Amino acid sequence: DQQVKQNSPSLSVQEGRISILNCDYTNSMFDYFLWYKKYPAEGPTFLISISSIKDKNEDGRFTVFLNKSAKHLSLHIVPSQPGDSAVYFCAASGANAGNMLTFGGGTRLMVKP
Amino acid sequence: NAGVMQNPRHLVRRRGQEARLRCSPMKGHSHVYWYRQLPEEGLKFMVYLQKENIIDESGMPKERFSAEFPKEGPSILRIQQVVRGDSAAYFCASSRSGGRQETQYFGPGTRLLVL
């Protein structure tokens, strides 16, 4: 059973526009969420996180929104740049899972110049 | 380089051989996590270790896989008698403390290919 789902395997966006990546989760015990970016042949790079006590966290061009009632979070990138082209993973942790991160399957973002 | 280091970056083994993957955490980090990524999938948790202790091994296969994080030296993920299904990218992450909302920072991974 996949507890964290990223239903869009890929997304294509024009440079300068907004990229919106979505993530859904099923485990109501999850209370901390992270986004990682991954380039080919490299490890995931931490981007931004959000605790369940918040509904928004912003860091530069990256904003994460959390809707607890819908068990949904999204990552907004504004403006999108070609260097943002990568695979984006959302991950979650919860009180019943220790320090383990549960990852979604990833969304491949392509930002076209 | 203050990041998480993993070696080797690529490892080729024949079926039945042993694979040893090494991970040196970031400076100042004493908590290590191993994850496995199969092709076209997300990362799956395997094991969480602190120095000389296995804290959570709920994601480790019951046989052939073991992990350690000795007092001195890197963390080691060991796979005995490898099979083709073990071919994957293995990522190590580290965190400063064991706080549940402590960010995990990942290394570049070891890509294991079993022939």
Short mmCIF file of C-alpha atoms in Angstrom, two decimals:
data_model
loop_
_atom_site.label_atom_id
_atom_site.label_comp_id
_atom_site.label_asym_id
_atom_site.label_seq_id
_atom_site.Cartn_x
_atom_site.Cartn_y
_atom_site.Cartn_z
CA ASP A 1 0.00 0.00 0.00
CA GLN A 2 1.54 3.26 -1.16
CA GLN A 3 1.13 5.78 1.64
CA VAL A 4 2.61 8.71 -0.29
CA LYS A 5 1.58 9.19 -3.89
CA GLN A 6 2.69 11.53 -6.62
CA ASN A 7 0.15 10.92 -9.32
CA SER A 8 1.84 12.91 -12.07
CA PRO A 9 4.94 11.10 -13.30
CA SER A 10 5.99 14.12 -15.35
CA LEU A 11 5.32 17.83 -15.77
CA SER A 12 6.46 20.24 -18.46
CA VAL A 13 6.53 24.00 -17.81
CA GLN A 14 7.78 27.03 -19.70
CA GLU A 15 10.66 28.97 -18.17
CA GLY A 16 9.42 31.85 -16.02
CA ARG A 17 6.05 30.26 -15.33
CA ILE A 18 4.89 28.52 -12.15
CA SER A 19 5.53 24.82 -11.56
CA ILE A 20 3.09 23.04 -9.25
CA LEU A 21 3.96 19.57 -8.06
CA ASN A 22 1.40 17.62 -6.08
CA CYS A 23 1.55 14.91 -3.46
CA ASP A 24 -1.15 12.97 -1.61
CA TYR A 25 -0.82 10.85 1.49
CA THR A 26 -3.08 8.38 3.23
CA ASN A 27 -1.50 7.97 6.67
CA SER A 28 -3.14 10.43 9.07
CA MET A 29 -0.23 9.98 11.46
CA PHE A 30 2.16 11.76 9.10
CA ASP A 31 3.03 15.15 10.58
CA TYR A 32 6.21 16.26 8.83
CA PHE A 33 6.66 16.59 5.10
CA LEU A 34 9.67 17.27 2.90
CA TRP A 35 10.46 17.87 -0.74
CA TYR A 36 13.67 16.65 -2.33
CA LYS A 37 15.06 17.32 -5.80
CA LYS A 38 17.10 14.69 -7.59
CA TYR A 39 19.29 14.97 -10.64
CA PRO A 40 20.32 11.82 -12.55
CA ALA A 41 23.16 9.87 -10.95
CA GLU A 42 23.03 12.05 -7.82
CA GLY A 43 21.45 11.74 -4.42
CA PRO A 44 18.26 13.61 -3.40
CA THR A 45 18.87 17.19 -2.34
CA PHE A 46 16.69 18.64 0.42
CA LEU A 47 14.57 21.57 -0.75
CA ILE A 48 11.97 22.52 1.81
CA SER A 49 9.91 21.03 4.62
CA ILE A 50 6.71 21.73 6.50
CA SER A 51 5.34 20.63 9.83
CA SER A 52 1.68 19.76 10.19
CA ILE A 53 1.17 22.71 12.52
CA LYS A 54 1.62 24.99 9.50
CA ASP A 55 -0.17 25.22 6.19
CA LYS A 56 2.50 27.10 4.26
CA ASN A 57 6.26 27.43 4.24
CA GLU A 58 8.22 29.60 1.85
CA ASP A 59 11.91 29.68 0.93
CA GLY A 60 12.86 31.89 -1.98
CA ARG A 61 11.27 30.59 -5.16
CA PHE A 62 9.91 27.50 -3.38
CA THR A 63 6.67 27.35 -1.40
CA VAL A 64 5.09 24.27 0.09
CA PHE A 65 1.38 24.21 0.92
CA LEU A 66 -0.19 21.64 3.22
CA ASN A 67 -3.91 20.80 3.30
CA LYS A 68 -4.31 18.40 6.19
CA SER A 69 -8.01 17.78 5.72
CA ALA A 70 -7.40 16.71 2.13
CA LYS A 71 -4.12 14.95 3.01
CA HIS A 72 -2.51 16.86 0.19
CA LEU A 73 0.59 18.95 -0.22
CA SER A 74 2.01 20.84 -3.14
CA LEU A 75 5.28 22.46 -4.08
CA HIS A 76 5.19 25.71 -6.04
CA ILE A 77 8.25 26.95 -7.90
CA VAL A 78 8.05 30.53 -9.11
CA PRO A 79 9.55 31.49 -11.48
CA SER A 80 10.63 28.17 -12.94
CA GLN A 81 14.14 27.96 -14.37
CA PRO A 82 15.73 25.38 -16.71
CA GLY A 83 18.03 24.33 -13.86
CA ASP A 84 14.95 23.23 -11.93
CA SER A 85 14.53 20.33 -14.36
CA ALA A 86 14.87 17.24 -12.17
CA VAL A 87 12.83 14.58 -10.42
CA TYR A 88 11.02 15.86 -7.34
CA PHE A 89 10.13 13.56 -4.47
CA CYS A 90 7.82 14.32 -1.59
CA ALA A 91 8.44 12.46 1.64
CA ALA A 92 6.65 12.17 4.96
CA SER A 93 7.33 11.03 8.47
CA GLY A 94 4.99 10.35 11.34
CA ALA A 95 4.87 9.57 15.02
CA ASN A 96 4.15 5.91 14.33
CA ALA A 97 7.07 5.45 11.96
CA GLY A 98 10.07 6.68 13.92
CA ASN A 99 12.58 8.54 11.80
CA MET A 100 11.74 6.65 8.63
CA LEU A 101 10.88 8.78 5.61
CA THR A 102 8.18 7.44 3.29
CA PHE A 103 8.72 8.66 -0.26
CA GLY A 104 6.39 9.18 -3.19
CA GLY A 105 7.31 7.83 -6.60
CA GLY A 106 8.56 11.17 -7.90
CA THR A 107 7.54 13.67 -10.57
CA ARG A 108 9.89 14.54 -13.40
CA LEU A 109 9.82 18.30 -14.01
CA MET A 110 11.01 19.66 -17.33
CA VAL A 111 11.40 23.43 -17.61
CA LYS A 112 11.67 24.52 -21.22
CA PRO A 113 13.63 27.66 -22.13
CA ASN B 1 33.59 18.28 1.14
CA ALA B 2 31.30 18.34 4.15
CA GLY B 3 28.54 16.28 2.52
CA VAL B 4 27.53 12.65 2.94
CA MET B 5 30.03 10.41 1.17
CA GLN B 6 29.33 7.02 -0.29
CA ASN B 7 31.63 4.55 -1.96
CA PRO B 8 31.88 2.95 -4.29
CA ARG B 9 29.65 4.96 -6.61
CA HIS B 10 29.21 1.96 -8.87
CA LEU B 11 29.54 -1.70 -7.95
CA VAL B 12 29.19 -4.74 -10.21
CA ARG B 13 28.80 -8.16 -8.67
CA ARG B 14 27.98 -11.61 -9.99
CA ARG B 15 25.17 -13.59 -8.44
CA GLY B 16 26.25 -15.20 -5.18
CA GLN B 17 28.97 -12.66 -4.39
CA GLU B 18 28.96 -10.21 -1.52
CA ALA B 19 28.43 -6.45 -1.83
CA ARG B 20 29.72 -3.95 0.73
CA LEU B 21 28.50 -0.36 0.54
CA ARG B 22 30.06 2.35 2.65
CA CYS B 23 28.68 5.62 3.96
CA SER B 24 30.41 8.42 5.82
CA PRO B 25 27.92 10.86 7.33
CA MET B 26 28.22 14.61 7.26
CA LYS B 27 30.56 16.09 9.83
CA GLY B 28 28.79 16.38 13.15
CA HIS B 29 26.10 13.87 12.21
CA SER B 30 25.78 10.67 14.22
CA HIS B 31 22.60 9.24 12.72
CA VAL B 32 22.62 7.27 9.47
CA TYR B 33 19.80 5.95 7.29
CA TRP B 34 19.91 3.60 4.31
CA TYR B 35 17.35 3.70 1.51
CA ARG B 36 17.02 1.67 -1.67
CA GLN B 37 15.65 2.90 -4.99
CA LEU B 38 14.56 0.40 -7.59
CA PRO B 39 14.32 1.61 -11.21
CA GLU B 40 11.45 4.05 -11.80
CA GLU B 41 10.40 3.95 -8.14
CA GLY B 42 10.75 6.14 -5.08
CA LEU B 43 13.18 5.52 -2.28
CA LYS B 44 12.31 2.84 0.27
CA PHE B 45 13.59 2.95 3.84
CA MET B 46 15.81 0.08 4.91
CA VAL B 47 17.52 0.80 8.23
CA TYR B 48 18.32 3.57 10.72
CA LEU B 49 21.49 3.42 12.81
CA GLN B 50 23.22 5.42 15.43
CA LYS B 51 26.82 4.81 16.42
CA GLU B 52 27.10 1.13 17.41
CA ASN B 53 23.31 0.71 17.49
CA ILE B 54 20.61 -0.35 15.07
CA ILE B 55 17.59 1.78 15.92
CA ASP B 56 15.09 0.66 13.28
CA GLU B 57 15.60 -2.13 10.75
CA SER B 58 11.97 -2.55 9.80
CA GLY B 59 12.74 -2.04 6.10
CA MET B 60 15.58 -4.54 5.85
CA PRO B 61 14.97 -7.84 4.06
CA LYS B 62 15.05 -10.65 6.59
CA GLU B 63 17.91 -12.53 4.96
CA ARG B 64 21.25 -11.64 3.36
CA PHE B 65 21.17 -7.95 4.35
CA SER B 66 22.92 -6.45 7.35
CA ALA B 67 24.07 -3.01 8.42
CA GLU B 68 26.44 -1.61 10.98
CA PHE B 69 27.71 1.77 12.11
CA PRO B 70 30.80 1.17 14.25
CA LYS B 71 32.25 3.59 16.76
CA GLU B 72 35.01 4.40 14.31
CA GLY B 73 34.68 4.44 10.55
CA PRO B 74 31.85 4.50 8.05
CA SER B 75 28.50 2.78 8.14
CA ILE B 76 28.45 -0.43 6.10
CA LEU B 77 25.52 -2.00 4.29
CA ARG B 78 26.36 -5.60 3.49
CA ILE B 79 24.50 -7.81 1.06
CA GLN B 80 25.48 -11.46 1.02
CA GLN B 81 24.88 -13.82 -1.91
CA VAL B 82 23.53 -11.10 -4.15
CA VAL B 83 20.74 -11.84 -6.61
CA ARG B 84 19.67 -9.91 -9.70
CA GLY B 85 16.77 -8.36 -7.77
CA ASP B 86 19.29 -6.58 -5.53
CA SER B 87 20.28 -4.37 -8.47
CA ALA B 88 19.29 -0.87 -7.38
CA ALA B 89 20.61 2.46 -6.21
CA TYR B 90 21.40 2.47 -2.50
CA PHE B 91 21.36 5.85 -0.79
CA CYS B 92 22.67 6.77 2.60
CA ALA B 93 21.44 9.81 4.53
CA SER B 94 22.57 11.37 7.77
CA SER B 95 21.13 13.72 10.34
CA ARG B 96 22.61 15.64 13.23
CA SER B 97 20.31 14.21 15.85
CA GLY B 98 17.56 11.67 16.13
CA GLY B 99 14.81 14.24 16.33
CA ARG B 100 12.00 13.13 14.10
CA GLN B 101 11.83 16.45 12.29
CA GLU B 102 15.57 16.57 11.78
CA THR B 103 16.35 16.89 8.08
CA GLN B 104 18.06 13.92 6.46
CA TYR B 105 20.81 14.79 3.98
CA PHE B 106 21.58 12.28 1.28
CA GLY B 107 24.77 11.03 -0.30
CA PRO B 108 25.25 10.46 -4.04
CA GLY B 109 24.34 6.78 -3.83
CA THR B 110 25.91 3.48 -4.82
CA ARG B 111 24.55 1.88 -7.95
CA LEU B 112 24.72 -1.89 -7.60
CA LEU B 113 24.44 -4.06 -10.66
CA VAL B 114 24.19 -7.81 -10.22
CA LEU B 115 25.05 -9.83 -13.30
#
